[in-house]
Structure formats: C-alpha cells, structure tokens
C-alpha cells in the first residue's frame, strides 16, 4: 500500500522505465509504502527449484531472512527504482522517507536489501555503473535498523 498521493510516470533514471513519483510532501521518517495483501512468502530454494516460481523471480523481493514474495501482477510499489543514494529506506517491507520529500520526487531504495545474498541484478546502477548485489540478511537488517533508528531519532528530537 502506498500511503501518500502519487503517480506513475517515466523515470528520470536512465534505463529504468517508469518510476513512482510523489504528489504531496512526505516528511522525513514517514512511511511511504507499507506491506499489505501478502498472502504467501517463499524460501529462495523453493523459488529456484520450481520452474513456475523461478520464472517469476524478476518480480521478487526479500521480506525477511530467506523469505521472498513474488508479485507477477506488478503493483505500483514495484515502480520504486534502485539507487545507491536512495531517498527511501527499505526496512522489513516498509519504505521510509529519508529526508523531507517534496511533490514530484521519484522514490528510490537500495535494491541490495531486496535481493538474495550475493545475487547480482541483471542491470548495473545507472549513476555509478556498479553491480547491484544482494546483502546478507544480517547485513541488510543491521544496516536498515541502524539507519531507521538514526532517522527516527533525528526526526523526533
């Protein structure tokens, strides 16, 4: 579920296709997207072992530990694009605004949190040219928890 008003339009990120853009200001620390309608998660091994599930892997996101969702229907949340300097923080399926985001802002997150550990995206970061490789669960959880604690501490002083 996307909480602020938004629209989908051509991304400003080279090669990204469409992006998700805000239609209203979102304060730092506020939730932009929250998980909803998730009726099943899959272990990575189960996805790779099944031809039917592995055909949908391009529409997967890691939610916790070794559990992934598959969204072949491509909901609007899937239009959030990658950046190594994102304006949204992916944390356990929620996306938090890292700074105050004005209308017209294209939402980005670091895809390394959504990928299996060591798995490389089939495209590189458009700004740096770097390979986007999934973090371990421990590294993802520790870094996003730390970033969220700092963000909420800074916005609630």
PDB file of C-alpha atoms in Angstrom:
ATOM      1  CA  UNK A   1       0.000   0.000   0.000  1.00  0.00           C
ATOM      2  CA  UNK A   2       1.294   3.410  -0.945  1.00  0.00           C
ATOM      3  CA  UNK A   3       0.302   5.969   1.679  1.00  0.00           C
ATOM      4  CA  UNK A   4       0.899   9.410   0.098  1.00  0.00           C
ATOM      5  CA  UNK A   5      -0.764  10.531  -3.102  1.00  0.00           C
ATOM      6  CA  UNK A   6       1.431   9.529  -6.055  1.00  0.00           C
ATOM      7  CA  UNK A   7       1.552   8.836  -9.752  1.00  0.00           C
ATOM      8  CA  UNK A   8       3.491   6.545 -12.072  1.00  0.00           C
ATOM      9  CA  UNK A   9       5.441   8.223 -14.887  1.00  0.00           C
ATOM     10  CA  UNK A  10       8.600   7.843 -16.956  1.00  0.00           C
ATOM     11  CA  UNK A  11      11.565   7.542 -14.616  1.00  0.00           C
ATOM     12  CA  UNK A  12      14.307  10.149 -14.528  1.00  0.00           C
ATOM     13  CA  UNK A  13      16.748   7.232 -14.063  1.00  0.00           C
ATOM     14  CA  UNK A  14      18.337   6.173 -17.358  1.00  0.00           C
ATOM     15  CA  UNK A  15      17.055   2.760 -18.434  1.00  0.00           C
ATOM     16  CA  UNK A  16      14.621   2.374 -15.530  1.00  0.00           C
ATOM     17  CA  UNK A  17      11.325   2.576 -17.426  1.00  0.00           C
ATOM     18  CA  UNK A  18       8.647   4.014 -15.132  1.00  0.00           C
ATOM     19  CA  UNK A  19       9.003   5.329 -11.595  1.00  0.00           C
ATOM     20  CA  UNK A  20       6.820   6.163  -8.612  1.00  0.00           C
ATOM     21  CA  UNK A  21       6.518   9.935  -8.010  1.00  0.00           C
ATOM     22  CA  UNK A  22       5.040  11.765  -5.027  1.00  0.00           C
ATOM     23  CA  UNK A  23       2.109  14.147  -5.473  1.00  0.00           C
ATOM     24  CA  UNK A  24       2.450  15.559  -1.957  1.00  0.00           C
ATOM     25  CA  UNK A  25       5.205  16.379   0.532  1.00  0.00           C
ATOM     26  CA  UNK A  26       6.306  13.491   2.747  1.00  0.00           C
ATOM     27  CA  UNK A  27       8.144  14.345   5.967  1.00  0.00           C
ATOM     28  CA  UNK A  28      11.403  12.630   6.886  1.00  0.00           C
ATOM     29  CA  UNK A  29      10.744   9.409   8.784  1.00  0.00           C
ATOM     30  CA  UNK A  30       7.214   8.956   7.439  1.00  0.00           C
ATOM     31  CA  UNK A  31       6.169   5.705   5.803  1.00  0.00           C
ATOM     32  CA  UNK A  32       5.801   5.878   2.024  1.00  0.00           C
ATOM     33  CA  UNK A  33       4.830   2.246   1.436  1.00  0.00           C
ATOM     34  CA  UNK A  34       3.690  -0.488   3.799  1.00  0.00           C
ATOM     35  CA  UNK A  35       3.207  -4.191   3.114  1.00  0.00           C
ATOM     36  CA  UNK A  36      -0.344  -5.353   2.502  1.00  0.00           C
ATOM     37  CA  UNK A  37      -2.062  -8.115   0.593  1.00  0.00           C
ATOM     38  CA  UNK A  38       0.813 -10.549   1.111  1.00  0.00           C
ATOM     39  CA  UNK A  39      -0.700 -13.997   1.312  1.00  0.00           C
ATOM     40  CA  UNK A  40       2.440 -16.079   0.843  1.00  0.00           C
ATOM     41  CA  UNK A  41       6.213 -15.937   1.116  1.00  0.00           C
ATOM     42  CA  UNK A  42       8.621 -18.416  -0.444  1.00  0.00           C
ATOM     43  CA  UNK A  43      12.030 -19.698   0.561  1.00  0.00           C
ATOM     44  CA  UNK A  44      14.665 -18.833  -2.038  1.00  0.00           C
ATOM     45  CA  UNK A  45      15.444 -22.535  -2.528  1.00  0.00           C
ATOM     46  CA  UNK A  46      11.774 -23.246  -3.292  1.00  0.00           C
ATOM     47  CA  UNK A  47      11.718 -20.475  -5.908  1.00  0.00           C
ATOM     48  CA  UNK A  48      14.844 -21.719  -7.659  1.00  0.00           C
ATOM     49  CA  UNK A  49      13.632 -25.348  -7.545  1.00  0.00           C
ATOM     50  CA  UNK A  50      10.329 -24.577  -9.257  1.00  0.00           C
ATOM     51  CA  UNK A  51      10.248 -23.627 -12.952  1.00  0.00           C
ATOM     52  CA  UNK A  52       6.914 -21.832 -12.399  1.00  0.00           C
ATOM     53  CA  UNK A  53       8.197 -19.790  -9.430  1.00  0.00           C
ATOM     54  CA  UNK A  54      11.650 -19.116 -10.883  1.00  0.00           C
ATOM     55  CA  UNK A  55      10.002 -17.669 -13.996  1.00  0.00           C
ATOM     56  CA  UNK A  56       8.576 -15.003 -11.675  1.00  0.00           C
ATOM     57  CA  UNK A  57      11.863 -14.277  -9.865  1.00  0.00           C
ATOM     58  CA  UNK A  58      12.218 -10.896 -11.626  1.00  0.00           C
ATOM     59  CA  UNK A  59       9.182  -9.814  -9.565  1.00  0.00           C
ATOM     60  CA  UNK A  60      10.539 -10.953  -6.196  1.00  0.00           C
ATOM     61  CA  UNK A  61      11.524  -9.042  -3.066  1.00  0.00           C
ATOM     62  CA  UNK A  62      13.120 -10.310   0.140  1.00  0.00           C
ATOM     63  CA  UNK A  63      10.981  -9.518   3.167  1.00  0.00           C
ATOM     64  CA  UNK A  64      12.867 -11.292   5.943  1.00  0.00           C
ATOM     65  CA  UNK A  65      15.572 -13.906   6.366  1.00  0.00           C
ATOM     66  CA  UNK A  66      15.217 -16.324   3.427  1.00  0.00           C
ATOM     67  CA  UNK A  67      11.606 -15.396   2.579  1.00  0.00           C
ATOM     68  CA  UNK A  68      10.554 -13.680  -0.631  1.00  0.00           C
ATOM     69  CA  UNK A  69       7.334 -12.517  -2.190  1.00  0.00           C
ATOM     70  CA  UNK A  70       6.535 -12.791  -5.871  1.00  0.00           C
ATOM     71  CA  UNK A  71       4.442 -10.040  -7.464  1.00  0.00           C
ATOM     72  CA  UNK A  72       3.865 -11.013 -11.099  1.00  0.00           C
ATOM     73  CA  UNK A  73       0.840  -8.663 -11.188  1.00  0.00           C
ATOM     74  CA  UNK A  74       3.343  -5.770 -10.763  1.00  0.00           C
ATOM     75  CA  UNK A  75       1.618  -3.497  -8.219  1.00  0.00           C
ATOM     76  CA  UNK A  76       2.551   0.186  -8.204  1.00  0.00           C
ATOM     77  CA  UNK A  77       5.088  -0.362  -5.386  1.00  0.00           C
ATOM     78  CA  UNK A  78       7.174  -2.220  -7.961  1.00  0.00           C
ATOM     79  CA  UNK A  79       7.841   1.088  -9.739  1.00  0.00           C
ATOM     80  CA  UNK A  80      10.182   2.164  -6.946  1.00  0.00           C
ATOM     81  CA  UNK A  81      13.597   2.165  -8.598  1.00  0.00           C
ATOM     82  CA  UNK A  82      17.121   1.494  -7.337  1.00  0.00           C
ATOM     83  CA  UNK A  83      19.726   3.973  -6.123  1.00  0.00           C
ATOM     84  CA  UNK A  84      22.884   3.584  -4.049  1.00  0.00           C
ATOM     85  CA  UNK A  85      21.929   7.018  -2.628  1.00  0.00           C
ATOM     86  CA  UNK A  86      18.201   6.419  -2.172  1.00  0.00           C
ATOM     87  CA  UNK A  87      15.626   8.818  -0.757  1.00  0.00           C
ATOM     88  CA  UNK A  88      13.651   5.900   0.716  1.00  0.00           C
ATOM     89  CA  UNK A  89      14.807   3.359   3.292  1.00  0.00           C
ATOM     90  CA  UNK A  90      13.645  -0.243   2.756  1.00  0.00           C
ATOM     91  CA  UNK A  91      13.144  -1.852   6.170  1.00  0.00           C
ATOM     92  CA  UNK A  92      11.212  -5.122   6.527  1.00  0.00           C
ATOM     93  CA  UNK A  93       8.965  -4.264   3.595  1.00  0.00           C
ATOM     94  CA  UNK A  94       8.267  -0.688   4.659  1.00  0.00           C
ATOM     95  CA  UNK A  95       9.763   2.271   2.802  1.00  0.00           C
ATOM     96  CA  UNK A  96      10.509   5.322   4.968  1.00  0.00           C
ATOM     97  CA  UNK A  97      11.311   8.806   3.651  1.00  0.00           C
ATOM     98  CA  UNK A  98      14.981   9.509   4.455  1.00  0.00           C
ATOM     99  CA  UNK A  99      14.513  13.291   4.184  1.00  0.00           C
ATOM    100  CA  UNK A 100      11.574  15.581   3.571  1.00  0.00           C
ATOM    101  CA  UNK A 101      10.473  14.737   0.045  1.00  0.00           C
ATOM    102  CA  UNK A 102       8.610  17.370  -1.986  1.00  0.00           C
ATOM    103  CA  UNK A 103       5.949  16.661  -4.610  1.00  0.00           C
ATOM    104  CA  UNK A 104       7.476  15.402  -7.845  1.00  0.00           C
ATOM    105  CA  UNK A 105      10.156  13.337  -6.084  1.00  0.00           C
ATOM    106  CA  UNK A 106      10.812   9.925  -7.636  1.00  0.00           C
ATOM    107  CA  UNK A 107      11.106   7.324  -4.877  1.00  0.00           C
ATOM    108  CA  UNK A 108      14.215   5.136  -4.813  1.00  0.00           C
ATOM    109  CA  UNK A 109      15.534   2.439  -2.495  1.00  0.00           C
ATOM    110  CA  UNK A 110      18.704   0.379  -2.365  1.00  0.00           C
ATOM    111  CA  UNK A 111      17.796  -2.881  -4.115  1.00  0.00           C
ATOM    112  CA  UNK A 112      20.577  -4.739  -2.285  1.00  0.00           C
ATOM    113  CA  UNK A 113      18.085  -5.175   0.598  1.00  0.00           C
ATOM    114  CA  UNK A 114      15.552  -6.908  -1.674  1.00  0.00           C
ATOM    115  CA  UNK A 115      17.894  -9.375  -3.397  1.00  0.00           C
ATOM    116  CA  UNK A 116      19.154 -12.774  -2.249  1.00  0.00           C
ATOM    117  CA  UNK A 117      22.635 -12.645  -0.669  1.00  0.00           C
ATOM    118  CA  UNK A 118      25.282 -12.446  -3.377  1.00  0.00           C
ATOM    119  CA  UNK A 119      22.709 -12.321  -6.199  1.00  0.00           C
ATOM    120  CA  UNK A 120      23.530  -9.639  -8.778  1.00  0.00           C
ATOM    121  CA  UNK A 121      20.822  -7.700 -10.603  1.00  0.00           C
ATOM    122  CA  UNK A 122      20.780  -8.138 -14.371  1.00  0.00           C
ATOM    123  CA  UNK A 123      21.484  -4.405 -14.733  1.00  0.00           C
ATOM    124  CA  UNK A 124      24.014  -2.075 -13.116  1.00  0.00           C
ATOM    125  CA  UNK A 125      23.463   1.152 -11.197  1.00  0.00           C
ATOM    126  CA  UNK A 126      22.843   3.867 -13.794  1.00  0.00           C
ATOM    127  CA  UNK A 127      24.836   6.518 -11.907  1.00  0.00           C
ATOM    128  CA  UNK A 128      27.902   4.592 -10.733  1.00  0.00           C
ATOM    129  CA  UNK A 129      27.958   1.642 -13.129  1.00  0.00           C
ATOM    130  CA  UNK A 130      28.392  -0.617 -10.076  1.00  0.00           C
ATOM    131  CA  UNK A 131      26.888  -4.083  -9.872  1.00  0.00           C
ATOM    132  CA  UNK A 132      23.878  -4.289  -7.534  1.00  0.00           C
ATOM    133  CA  UNK A 133      24.465  -7.365  -5.362  1.00  0.00           C
ATOM    134  CA  UNK A 134      22.177  -8.614  -2.581  1.00  0.00           C
ATOM    135  CA  UNK A 135      23.273  -8.180   1.011  1.00  0.00           C
ATOM    136  CA  UNK A 136      23.185 -10.970   3.562  1.00  0.00           C
ATOM    137  CA  UNK A 137      20.084 -10.946   5.761  1.00  0.00           C
ATOM    138  CA  UNK A 138      22.166  -9.964   8.780  1.00  0.00           C
ATOM    139  CA  UNK A 139      23.861  -7.087   6.953  1.00  0.00           C
ATOM    140  CA  UNK A 140      20.569  -5.860   5.485  1.00  0.00           C
ATOM    141  CA  UNK A 141      18.699  -5.984   8.792  1.00  0.00           C
ATOM    142  CA  UNK A 142      21.539  -4.421  10.793  1.00  0.00           C
ATOM    143  CA  UNK A 143      22.131  -1.571   8.353  1.00  0.00           C
ATOM    144  CA  UNK A 144      18.442  -0.748   7.792  1.00  0.00           C
ATOM    145  CA  UNK A 145      17.684  -0.957  11.530  1.00  0.00           C
ATOM    146  CA  UNK A 146      20.601   1.368  12.287  1.00  0.00           C
ATOM    147  CA  UNK A 147      19.545   3.806   9.555  1.00  0.00           C
ATOM    148  CA  UNK A 148      15.931   3.782  10.773  1.00  0.00           C
ATOM    149  CA  UNK A 149      16.973   4.361  14.390  1.00  0.00           C
ATOM    150  CA  UNK A 150      19.116   7.328  13.317  1.00  0.00           C
ATOM    151  CA  UNK A 151      16.350   8.685  11.092  1.00  0.00           C
ATOM    152  CA  UNK A 152      13.660   8.454  13.754  1.00  0.00           C
ATOM    153  CA  UNK A 153      15.995   9.810  16.419  1.00  0.00           C
ATOM    154  CA  UNK A 154      16.803  12.787  14.210  1.00  0.00           C
ATOM    155  CA  UNK A 155      13.158  13.472  13.311  1.00  0.00           C
ATOM    156  CA  UNK A 156      11.736  13.099  16.829  1.00  0.00           C
ATOM    157  CA  UNK A 157      14.081  15.217  18.917  1.00  0.00           C
TER     158      UNK A 157
END
